[in-house]
Short mmCIF file of C-alpha atoms in Angstrom, two decimals:
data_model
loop_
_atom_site.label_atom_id
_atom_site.label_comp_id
_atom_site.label_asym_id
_atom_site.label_seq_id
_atom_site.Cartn_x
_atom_site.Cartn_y
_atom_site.Cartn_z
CA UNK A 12 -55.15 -55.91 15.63
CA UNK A 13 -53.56 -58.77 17.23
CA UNK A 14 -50.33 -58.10 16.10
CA UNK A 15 -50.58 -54.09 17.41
CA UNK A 16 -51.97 -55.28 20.86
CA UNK A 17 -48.84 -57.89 20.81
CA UNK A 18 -46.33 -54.72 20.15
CA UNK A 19 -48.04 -53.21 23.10
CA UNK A 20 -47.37 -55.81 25.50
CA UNK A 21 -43.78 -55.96 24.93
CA UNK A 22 -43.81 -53.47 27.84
CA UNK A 23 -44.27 -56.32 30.06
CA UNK A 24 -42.04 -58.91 28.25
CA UNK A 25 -40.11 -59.05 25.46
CA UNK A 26 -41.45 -62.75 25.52
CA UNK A 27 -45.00 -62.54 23.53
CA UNK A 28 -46.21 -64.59 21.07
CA UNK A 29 -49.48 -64.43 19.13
CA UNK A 30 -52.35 -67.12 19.35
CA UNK A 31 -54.70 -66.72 16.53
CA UNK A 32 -57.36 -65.29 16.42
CA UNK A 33 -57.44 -64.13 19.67
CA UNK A 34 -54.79 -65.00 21.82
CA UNK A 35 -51.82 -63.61 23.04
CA UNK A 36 -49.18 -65.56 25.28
CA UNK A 37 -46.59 -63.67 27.53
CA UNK A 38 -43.67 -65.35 28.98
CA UNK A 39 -43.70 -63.25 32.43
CA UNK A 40 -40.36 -65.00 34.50
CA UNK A 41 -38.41 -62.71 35.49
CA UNK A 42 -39.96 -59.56 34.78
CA UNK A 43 -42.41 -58.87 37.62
CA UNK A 44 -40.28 -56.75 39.95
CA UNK A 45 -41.61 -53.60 38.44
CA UNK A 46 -45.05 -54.09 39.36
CA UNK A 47 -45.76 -54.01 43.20
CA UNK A 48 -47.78 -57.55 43.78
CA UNK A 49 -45.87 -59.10 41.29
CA UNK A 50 -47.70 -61.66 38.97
CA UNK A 51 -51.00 -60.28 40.10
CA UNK A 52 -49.92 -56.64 39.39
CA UNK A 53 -48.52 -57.28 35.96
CA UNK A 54 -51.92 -59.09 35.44
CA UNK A 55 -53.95 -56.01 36.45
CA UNK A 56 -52.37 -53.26 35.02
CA UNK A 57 -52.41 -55.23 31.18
CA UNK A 58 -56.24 -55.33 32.40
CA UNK A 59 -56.37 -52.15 32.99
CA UNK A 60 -54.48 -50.79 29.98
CA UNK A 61 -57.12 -53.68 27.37
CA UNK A 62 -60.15 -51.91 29.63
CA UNK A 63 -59.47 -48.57 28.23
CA UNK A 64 -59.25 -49.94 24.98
CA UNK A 65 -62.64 -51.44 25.12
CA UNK A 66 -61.51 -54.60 25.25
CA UNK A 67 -62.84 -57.30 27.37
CA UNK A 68 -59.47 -59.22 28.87
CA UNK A 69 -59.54 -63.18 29.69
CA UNK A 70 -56.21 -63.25 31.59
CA UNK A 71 -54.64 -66.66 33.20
CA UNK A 72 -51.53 -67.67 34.99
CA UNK A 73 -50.15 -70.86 34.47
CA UNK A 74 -46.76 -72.54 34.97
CA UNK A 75 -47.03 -73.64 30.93
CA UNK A 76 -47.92 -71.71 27.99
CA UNK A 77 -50.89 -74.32 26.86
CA UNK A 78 -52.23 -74.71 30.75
CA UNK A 79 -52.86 -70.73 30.47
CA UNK A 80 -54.25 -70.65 27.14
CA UNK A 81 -56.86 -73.10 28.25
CA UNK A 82 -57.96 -71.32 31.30
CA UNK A 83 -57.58 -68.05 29.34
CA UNK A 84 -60.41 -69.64 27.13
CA UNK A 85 -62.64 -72.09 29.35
CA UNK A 86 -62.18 -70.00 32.62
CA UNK A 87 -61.66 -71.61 35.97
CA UNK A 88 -58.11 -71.78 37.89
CA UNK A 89 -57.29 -75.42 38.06
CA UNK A 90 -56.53 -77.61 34.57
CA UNK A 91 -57.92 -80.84 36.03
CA UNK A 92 -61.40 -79.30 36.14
CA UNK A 93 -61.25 -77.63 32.75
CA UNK A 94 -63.49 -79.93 29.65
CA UNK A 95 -62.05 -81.74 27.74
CA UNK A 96 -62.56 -79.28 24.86
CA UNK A 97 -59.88 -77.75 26.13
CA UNK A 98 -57.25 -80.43 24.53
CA UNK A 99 -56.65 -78.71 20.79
CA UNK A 100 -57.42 -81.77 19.01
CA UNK A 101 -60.42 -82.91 16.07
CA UNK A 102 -63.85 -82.16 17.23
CA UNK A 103 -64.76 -85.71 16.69
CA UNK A 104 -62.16 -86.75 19.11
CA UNK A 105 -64.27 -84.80 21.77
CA UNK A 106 -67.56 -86.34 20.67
CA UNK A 107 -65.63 -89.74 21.23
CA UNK A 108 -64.17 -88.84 24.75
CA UNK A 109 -67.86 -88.18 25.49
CA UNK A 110 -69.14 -91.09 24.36
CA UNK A 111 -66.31 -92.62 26.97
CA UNK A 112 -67.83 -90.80 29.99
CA UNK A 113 -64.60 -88.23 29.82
CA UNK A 114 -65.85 -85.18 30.08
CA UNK A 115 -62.65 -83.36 31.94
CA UNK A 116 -59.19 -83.10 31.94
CA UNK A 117 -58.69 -84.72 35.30
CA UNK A 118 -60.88 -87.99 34.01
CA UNK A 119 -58.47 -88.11 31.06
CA UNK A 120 -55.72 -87.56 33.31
CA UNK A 121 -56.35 -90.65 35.85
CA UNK A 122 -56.22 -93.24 32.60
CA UNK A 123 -52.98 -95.04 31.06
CA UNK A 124 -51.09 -93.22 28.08
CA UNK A 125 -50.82 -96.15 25.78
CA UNK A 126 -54.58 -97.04 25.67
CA UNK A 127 -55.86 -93.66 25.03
CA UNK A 128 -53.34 -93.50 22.05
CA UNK A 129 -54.86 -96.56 20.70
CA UNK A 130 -58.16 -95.66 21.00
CA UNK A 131 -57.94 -91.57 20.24
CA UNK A 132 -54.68 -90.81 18.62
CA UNK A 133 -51.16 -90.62 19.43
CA UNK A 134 -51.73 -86.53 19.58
CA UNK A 135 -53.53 -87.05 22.43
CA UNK A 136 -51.22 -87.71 25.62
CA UNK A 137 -48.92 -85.32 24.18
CA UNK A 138 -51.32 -82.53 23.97
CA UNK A 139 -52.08 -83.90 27.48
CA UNK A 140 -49.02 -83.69 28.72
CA UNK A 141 -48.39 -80.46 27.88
CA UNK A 142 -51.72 -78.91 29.35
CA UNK A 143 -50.62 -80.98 32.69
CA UNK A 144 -47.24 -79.02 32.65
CA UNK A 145 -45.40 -82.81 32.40
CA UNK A 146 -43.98 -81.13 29.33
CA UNK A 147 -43.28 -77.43 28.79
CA UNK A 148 -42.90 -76.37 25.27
CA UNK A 149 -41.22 -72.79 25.46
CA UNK A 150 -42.93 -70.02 23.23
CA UNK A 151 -41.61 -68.87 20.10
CA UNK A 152 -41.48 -65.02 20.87
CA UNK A 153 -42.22 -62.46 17.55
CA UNK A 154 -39.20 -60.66 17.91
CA UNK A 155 -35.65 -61.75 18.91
CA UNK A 156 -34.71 -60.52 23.00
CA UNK A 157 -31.77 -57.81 22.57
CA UNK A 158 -28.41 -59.12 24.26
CA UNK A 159 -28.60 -55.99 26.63
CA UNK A 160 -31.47 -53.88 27.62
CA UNK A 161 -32.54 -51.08 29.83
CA UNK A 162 -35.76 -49.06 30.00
CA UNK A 163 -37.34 -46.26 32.43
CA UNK A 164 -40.94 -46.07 33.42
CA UNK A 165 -42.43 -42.19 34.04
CA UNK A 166 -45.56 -41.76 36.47
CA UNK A 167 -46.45 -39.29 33.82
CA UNK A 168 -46.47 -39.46 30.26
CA UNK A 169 -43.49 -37.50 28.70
CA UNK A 170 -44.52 -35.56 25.01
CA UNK A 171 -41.22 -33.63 23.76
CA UNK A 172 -39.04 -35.21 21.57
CA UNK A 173 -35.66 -33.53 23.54
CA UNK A 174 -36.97 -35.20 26.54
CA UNK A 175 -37.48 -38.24 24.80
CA UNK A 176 -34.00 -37.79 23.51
CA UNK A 177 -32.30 -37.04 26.63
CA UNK A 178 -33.89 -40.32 28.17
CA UNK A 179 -32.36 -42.21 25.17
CA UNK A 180 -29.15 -41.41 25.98
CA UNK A 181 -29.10 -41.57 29.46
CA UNK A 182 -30.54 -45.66 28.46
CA UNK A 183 -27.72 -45.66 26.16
CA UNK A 184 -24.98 -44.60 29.20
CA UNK A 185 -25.93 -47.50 31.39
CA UNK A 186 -25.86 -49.77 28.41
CA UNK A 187 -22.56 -48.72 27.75
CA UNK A 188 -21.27 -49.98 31.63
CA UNK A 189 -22.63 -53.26 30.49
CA UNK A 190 -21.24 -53.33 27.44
CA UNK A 191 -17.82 -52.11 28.98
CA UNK A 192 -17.72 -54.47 32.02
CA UNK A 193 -18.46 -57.41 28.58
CA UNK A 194 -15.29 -55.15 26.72
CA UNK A 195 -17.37 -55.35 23.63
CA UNK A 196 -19.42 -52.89 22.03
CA UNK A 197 -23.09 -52.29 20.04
CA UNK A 198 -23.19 -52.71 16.42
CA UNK A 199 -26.96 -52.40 16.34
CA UNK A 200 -28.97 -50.54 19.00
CA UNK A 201 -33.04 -50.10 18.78
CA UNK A 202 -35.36 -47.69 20.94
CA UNK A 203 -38.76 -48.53 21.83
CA UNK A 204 -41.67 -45.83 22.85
CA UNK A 205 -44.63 -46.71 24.18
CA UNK A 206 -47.30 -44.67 24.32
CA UNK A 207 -49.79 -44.82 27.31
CA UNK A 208 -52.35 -45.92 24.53
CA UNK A 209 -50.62 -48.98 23.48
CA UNK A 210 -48.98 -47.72 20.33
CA UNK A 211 -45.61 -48.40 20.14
CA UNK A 212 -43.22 -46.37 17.80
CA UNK A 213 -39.67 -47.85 17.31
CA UNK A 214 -36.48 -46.26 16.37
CA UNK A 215 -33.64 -48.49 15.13
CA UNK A 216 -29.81 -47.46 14.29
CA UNK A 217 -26.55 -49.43 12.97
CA UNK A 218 -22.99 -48.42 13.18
CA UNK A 219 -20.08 -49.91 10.67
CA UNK A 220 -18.04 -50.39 13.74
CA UNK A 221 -18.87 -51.58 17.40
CA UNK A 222 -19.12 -48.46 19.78
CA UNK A 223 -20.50 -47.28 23.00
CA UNK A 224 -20.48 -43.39 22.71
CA UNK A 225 -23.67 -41.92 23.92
CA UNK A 226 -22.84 -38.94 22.22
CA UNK A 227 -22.62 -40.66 18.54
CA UNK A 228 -25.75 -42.56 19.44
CA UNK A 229 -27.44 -39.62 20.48
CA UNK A 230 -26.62 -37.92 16.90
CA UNK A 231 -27.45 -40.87 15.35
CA UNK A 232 -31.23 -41.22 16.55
CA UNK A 233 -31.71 -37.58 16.30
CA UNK A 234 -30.78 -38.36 12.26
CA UNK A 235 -33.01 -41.25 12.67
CA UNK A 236 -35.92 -38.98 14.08
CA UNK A 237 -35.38 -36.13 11.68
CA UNK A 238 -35.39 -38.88 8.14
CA UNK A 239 -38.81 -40.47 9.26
CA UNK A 240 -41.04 -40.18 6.78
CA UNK A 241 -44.15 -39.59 9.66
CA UNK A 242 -42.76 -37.64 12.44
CA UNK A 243 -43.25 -38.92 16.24
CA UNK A 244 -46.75 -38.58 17.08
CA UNK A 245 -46.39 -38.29 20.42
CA UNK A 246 -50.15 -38.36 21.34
CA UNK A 247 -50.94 -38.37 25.31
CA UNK A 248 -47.15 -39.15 26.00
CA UNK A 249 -45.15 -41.90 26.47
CA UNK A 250 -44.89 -43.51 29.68
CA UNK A 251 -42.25 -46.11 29.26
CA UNK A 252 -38.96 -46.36 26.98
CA UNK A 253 -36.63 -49.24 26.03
CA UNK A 254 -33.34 -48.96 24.95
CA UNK A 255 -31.85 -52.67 23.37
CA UNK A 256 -28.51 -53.53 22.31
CA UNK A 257 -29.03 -56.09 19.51
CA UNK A 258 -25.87 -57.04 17.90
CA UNK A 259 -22.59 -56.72 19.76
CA UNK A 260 -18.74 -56.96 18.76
CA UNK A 261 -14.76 -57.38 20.44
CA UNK A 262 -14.42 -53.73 21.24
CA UNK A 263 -10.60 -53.10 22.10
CA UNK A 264 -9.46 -49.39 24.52
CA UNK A 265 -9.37 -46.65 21.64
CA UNK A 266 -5.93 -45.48 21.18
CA UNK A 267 -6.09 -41.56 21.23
CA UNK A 268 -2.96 -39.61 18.70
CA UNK A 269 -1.00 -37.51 20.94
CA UNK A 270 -3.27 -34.19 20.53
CA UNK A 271 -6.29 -36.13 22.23
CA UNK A 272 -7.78 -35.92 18.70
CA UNK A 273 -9.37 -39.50 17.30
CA UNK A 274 -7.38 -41.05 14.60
CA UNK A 275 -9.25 -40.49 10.65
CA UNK A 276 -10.95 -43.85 10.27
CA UNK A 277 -13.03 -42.70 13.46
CA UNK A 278 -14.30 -39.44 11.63
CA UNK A 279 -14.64 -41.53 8.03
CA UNK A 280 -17.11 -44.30 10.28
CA UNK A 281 -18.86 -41.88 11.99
CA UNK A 282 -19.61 -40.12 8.96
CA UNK A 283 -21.06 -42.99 7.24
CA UNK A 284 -23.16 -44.05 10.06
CA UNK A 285 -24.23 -40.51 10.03
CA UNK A 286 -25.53 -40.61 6.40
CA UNK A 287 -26.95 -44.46 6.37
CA UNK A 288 -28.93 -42.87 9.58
CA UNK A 289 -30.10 -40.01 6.71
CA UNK A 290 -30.40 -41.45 3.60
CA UNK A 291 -31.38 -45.70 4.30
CA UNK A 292 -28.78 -48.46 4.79
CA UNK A 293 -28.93 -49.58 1.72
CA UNK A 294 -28.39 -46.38 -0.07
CA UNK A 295 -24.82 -46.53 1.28
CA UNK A 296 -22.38 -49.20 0.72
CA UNK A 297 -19.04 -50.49 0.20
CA UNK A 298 -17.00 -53.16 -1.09
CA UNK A 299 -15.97 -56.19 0.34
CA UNK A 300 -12.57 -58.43 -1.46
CA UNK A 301 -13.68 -61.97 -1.91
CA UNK A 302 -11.04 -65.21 -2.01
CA UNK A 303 -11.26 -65.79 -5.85
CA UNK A 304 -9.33 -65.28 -8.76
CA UNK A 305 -11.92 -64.27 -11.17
CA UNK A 306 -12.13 -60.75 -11.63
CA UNK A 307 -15.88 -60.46 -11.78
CA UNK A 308 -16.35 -62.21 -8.45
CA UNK A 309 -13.61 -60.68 -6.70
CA UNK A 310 -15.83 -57.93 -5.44
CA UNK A 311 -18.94 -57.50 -3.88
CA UNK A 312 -21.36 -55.04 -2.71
CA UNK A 313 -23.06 -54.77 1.15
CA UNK A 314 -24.76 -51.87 2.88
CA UNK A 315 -21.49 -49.82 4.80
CA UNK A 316 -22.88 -50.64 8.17
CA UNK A 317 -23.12 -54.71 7.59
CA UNK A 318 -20.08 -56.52 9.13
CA UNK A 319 -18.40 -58.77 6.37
CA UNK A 320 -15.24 -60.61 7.18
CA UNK A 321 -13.18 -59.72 3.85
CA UNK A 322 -10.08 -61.25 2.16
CA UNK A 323 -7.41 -58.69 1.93
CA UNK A 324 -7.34 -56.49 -0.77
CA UNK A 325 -4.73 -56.92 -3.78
CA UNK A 326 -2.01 -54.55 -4.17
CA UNK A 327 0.62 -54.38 -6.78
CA UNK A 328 4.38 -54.09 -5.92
CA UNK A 329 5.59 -50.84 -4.88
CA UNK A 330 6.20 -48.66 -7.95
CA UNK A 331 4.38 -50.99 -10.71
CA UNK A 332 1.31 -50.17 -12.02
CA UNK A 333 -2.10 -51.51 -10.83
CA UNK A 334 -3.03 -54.77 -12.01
CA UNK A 335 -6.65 -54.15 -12.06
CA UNK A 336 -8.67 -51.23 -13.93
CA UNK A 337 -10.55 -48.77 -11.80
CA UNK A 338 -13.71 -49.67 -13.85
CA UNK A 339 -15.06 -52.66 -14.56
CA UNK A 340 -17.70 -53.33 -16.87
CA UNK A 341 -20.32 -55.97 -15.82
CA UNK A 342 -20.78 -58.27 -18.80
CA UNK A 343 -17.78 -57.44 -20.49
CA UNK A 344 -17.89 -55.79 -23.82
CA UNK A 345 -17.17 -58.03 -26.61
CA UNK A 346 -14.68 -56.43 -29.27
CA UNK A 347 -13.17 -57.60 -33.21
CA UNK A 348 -9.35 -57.78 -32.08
CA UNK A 349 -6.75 -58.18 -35.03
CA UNK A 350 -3.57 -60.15 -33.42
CA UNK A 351 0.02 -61.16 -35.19
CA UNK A 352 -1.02 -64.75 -34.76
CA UNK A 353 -4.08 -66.49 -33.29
CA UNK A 354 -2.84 -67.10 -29.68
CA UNK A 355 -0.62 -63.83 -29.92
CA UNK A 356 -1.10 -60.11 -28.26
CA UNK A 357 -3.54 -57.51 -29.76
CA UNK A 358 -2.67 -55.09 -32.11
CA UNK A 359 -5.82 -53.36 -32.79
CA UNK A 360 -9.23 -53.87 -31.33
CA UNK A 361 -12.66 -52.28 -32.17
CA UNK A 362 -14.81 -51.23 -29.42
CA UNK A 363 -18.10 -49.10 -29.74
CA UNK A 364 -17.61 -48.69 -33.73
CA UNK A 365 -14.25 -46.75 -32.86
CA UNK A 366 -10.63 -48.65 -33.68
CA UNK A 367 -7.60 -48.61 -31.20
CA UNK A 368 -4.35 -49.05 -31.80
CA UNK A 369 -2.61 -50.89 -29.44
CA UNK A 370 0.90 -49.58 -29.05
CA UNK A 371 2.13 -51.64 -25.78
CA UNK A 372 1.03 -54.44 -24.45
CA UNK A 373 1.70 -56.87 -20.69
CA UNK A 374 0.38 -60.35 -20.73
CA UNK A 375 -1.10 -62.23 -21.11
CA UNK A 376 -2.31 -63.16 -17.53
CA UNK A 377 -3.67 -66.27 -18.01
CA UNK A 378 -6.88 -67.05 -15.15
CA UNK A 379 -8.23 -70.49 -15.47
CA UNK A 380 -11.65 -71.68 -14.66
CA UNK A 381 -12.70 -72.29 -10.98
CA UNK A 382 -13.05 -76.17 -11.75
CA UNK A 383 -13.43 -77.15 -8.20
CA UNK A 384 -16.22 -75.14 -7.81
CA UNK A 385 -17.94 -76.62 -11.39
CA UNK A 386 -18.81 -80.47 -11.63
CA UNK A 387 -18.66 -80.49 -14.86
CA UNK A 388 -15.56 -78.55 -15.07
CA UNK A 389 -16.76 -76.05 -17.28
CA UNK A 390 -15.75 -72.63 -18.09
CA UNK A 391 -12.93 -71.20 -20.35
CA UNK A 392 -9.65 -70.46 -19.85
CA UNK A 393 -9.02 -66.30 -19.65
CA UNK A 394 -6.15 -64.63 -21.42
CA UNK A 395 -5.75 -61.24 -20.03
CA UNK A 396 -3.74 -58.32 -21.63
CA UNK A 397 -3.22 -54.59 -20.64
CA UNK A 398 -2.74 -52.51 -22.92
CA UNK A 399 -2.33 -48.97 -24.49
CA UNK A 400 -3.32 -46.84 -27.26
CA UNK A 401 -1.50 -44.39 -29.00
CA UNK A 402 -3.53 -41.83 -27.35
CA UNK A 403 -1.86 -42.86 -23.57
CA UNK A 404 -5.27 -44.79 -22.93
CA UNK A 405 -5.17 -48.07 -21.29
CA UNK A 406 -7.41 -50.80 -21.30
CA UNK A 407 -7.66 -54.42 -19.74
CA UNK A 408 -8.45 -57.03 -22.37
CA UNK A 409 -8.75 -61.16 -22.43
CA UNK A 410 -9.07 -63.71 -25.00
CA UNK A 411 -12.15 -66.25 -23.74
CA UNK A 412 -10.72 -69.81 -24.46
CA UNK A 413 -7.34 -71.34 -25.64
CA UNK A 414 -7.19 -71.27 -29.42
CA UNK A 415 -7.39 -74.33 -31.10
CA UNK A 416 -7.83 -76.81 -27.66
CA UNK A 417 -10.81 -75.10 -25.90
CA UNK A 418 -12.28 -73.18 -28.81
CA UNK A 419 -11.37 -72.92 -32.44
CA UNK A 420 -11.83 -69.03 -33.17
CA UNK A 421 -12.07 -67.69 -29.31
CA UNK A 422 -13.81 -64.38 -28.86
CA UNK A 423 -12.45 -61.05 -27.29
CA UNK A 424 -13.68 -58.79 -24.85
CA UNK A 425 -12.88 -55.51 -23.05
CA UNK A 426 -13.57 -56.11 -19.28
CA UNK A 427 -11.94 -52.56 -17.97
CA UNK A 428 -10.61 -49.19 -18.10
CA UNK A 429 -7.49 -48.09 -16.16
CA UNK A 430 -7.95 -44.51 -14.54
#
């Protein structure tokens, strides 16, 4: 419950933190000017909104999160006159600044520092402190501010999902001055609905590259809308929206081809966007090149729409064949290889109860062990061969250790096919 009343009062702020069990802090600077008497408004209309909830509200304004937490809870509007129960420190302590004749904050707050951390704990003038405002302590919000953000307000509650669209994209169009005016673009961009009952539905997208197109944007949450597994409820309408820009990148003038047309790795990204919208961003992905020499690790997998700085990819000189197989098999497959002498080439290998014979041959490629990775410079020494049948087939193989210095019969394995 506490965390659903904090999603609604991100309408005020995106500055809220929860208090358990009850409390709820909002970090208001700044964000008053839509609400006629300012702190006082913003005050009354969360009243309000808790009222019709069936809530009973104990709102405070104070200059420090801790100062209006404690008249939130004891009441009153000045901290000097609030008891010393107030301070959140051991019950025991209180019984003792009784005992003392302390029975506010303003007693406490006439007396030295260094004797009352003698006598009551070196908790105490700190915790005093910060009640006093001598030390502010900034919040720790429940959700990360976006890097850009507009929203719209409605005096009445809007229910169709077009107009709800439509309002997206016109958020997303004044975004994108920011974001031009910054020459960067949105990587991640998030929409937030909130309903005039507090609920708060939110809509989240991610492009592969930085953009500010409303119109790819506007496909894009449609896709999001349509793959929701519970449709927008709308309920009694929503009177607010909130469009944030989240993750931003170095977005360079497009370069148009001659015909006005965009160039083909435009239509590829949209089109992935489009479907890790549809189908999850984890159900699409690609692969990224890694710095290291050993084949296994040379690859890896991330969702399409994650930005990865990547190594480049290998390529073989122009007219030789590729050095690496289009599939890879993760262990390798180990295989009873008959060779003209121990260290030598294969000549015939047995893989999957079937024998090949090996009728040319390239290698070997020898890839050492990543010792200055290891500390105790483990790992074998890889003796890689590509070779083909008789058939035409090709396949890449590698001995797993020198013979006779790092192993005395090293094994064999079949890490690839070539296409």
């Amino acid at each position: 419950m506490l965390d659903w009343l904090a999603d609604a009062c991100d309408r005020y702020t995106p500055m809220v933190a929860v208090d358990p069990p009850q409390g709820l802090i909002l970090d208001i600077t700044g964000c008053t000017h839509a609400f006629t008497h300012g702190e006082a408004g913003l005050a009354g209309d969360l009243s309000m909104r808790l009222k019709r909830l069936n809530l009973t509200p104990c709102l405070a304004l104070a200059s420090t999160p801790d100062a209006a937490l404690a008249l939130a809870r004891h009441g009153g509007g000045d901290v000097h006159a609030l008891p010393v129960e107030a301070l959140r420190i051991a019950p025991e302590t209180h019984v003792a600044l009784g005992r003392a004749g302390l029975k506010t904050i303003g007693h406490i707050a006439k007396l030295p520092t260094q004797p009352l951390a003698a006598r009551f704990g070196e908790d105490l003038p700190i915790l005093l402190a910060r009640l006093l405002g001598h030390v502010d302590v900034r919040i720790t919000p429940r959700r990360v501010a976006a890097e850009i953000e507009t929203e719209t307000r409605f005096a009445e509650p809007m229910a169709r999902t077009d107009d709800v669209l439509s309002i997206i994209v016109g958020l997303v169009e004044q975004a994108a001055g920011t974001l031009s005016e910054r020459g960067v673009g949105g990587r991640q961009f998030s929409a937030a609905l909130f309903r005039s009952d507090g609920h708060v539905a939110r809509l989240r997208v991610e492009t592969g590259q930085p953009t500010r197109d409303p119109a790819l944007l506007d496909r894009l949450f449609r896709e999001r809308i349509d793959a929701l597994a519970d449709p927008l409820d709308p309920g009694f309408g929503y009177d607010m929206i909130r469009l944030g820009v989240h993750v931003t990148e170095s977005l360079a003038p497009e370069q148009l081809r001659l015909d006005g047309g965009r160039v083909a790795a435009h239509e590829v990204a949209a089109l992935v966007d489009r479907l890790g919208t549809r189908l999850g961003r984890n159900r699409v992905r690609r692969f990224v090149p890694v710095d290291t020499h050993i084949p296994e690790q040379a690859v890896l997998e991330f969702p399409a729409v994650e930005a990865r700085k990547a190594a480049a990819w290998p390529a073989p000189e122009p007219g030789e064949p590729p050095l690496r197989p289009i599939h890879m098999f993760d262990p390798p497959h180990h295989i009873e290889v008959l060779a003209d002498v121990p260290d030598g080439p294969p000549r015939r290998f047995t893989w999957r109860r079937t024998t090949y014979h090996v009728a040319r041959h390239e290698g070997p490629e020898r890839i050492a062990a990543e010792w200055w990775t290891r500390r105790d410079n483990a790992g074998l020494t890889r003796d890689y061969y590509r070779v083909e049948d008789v058939r035409g087939r090709r396949y890449w193989l590698f001995r797993h250790g020198l013979f006779g210095s790092e192993k005395e019969f090293p094994h064999w394995y079949l890490h690839g096919l070539f296409a």
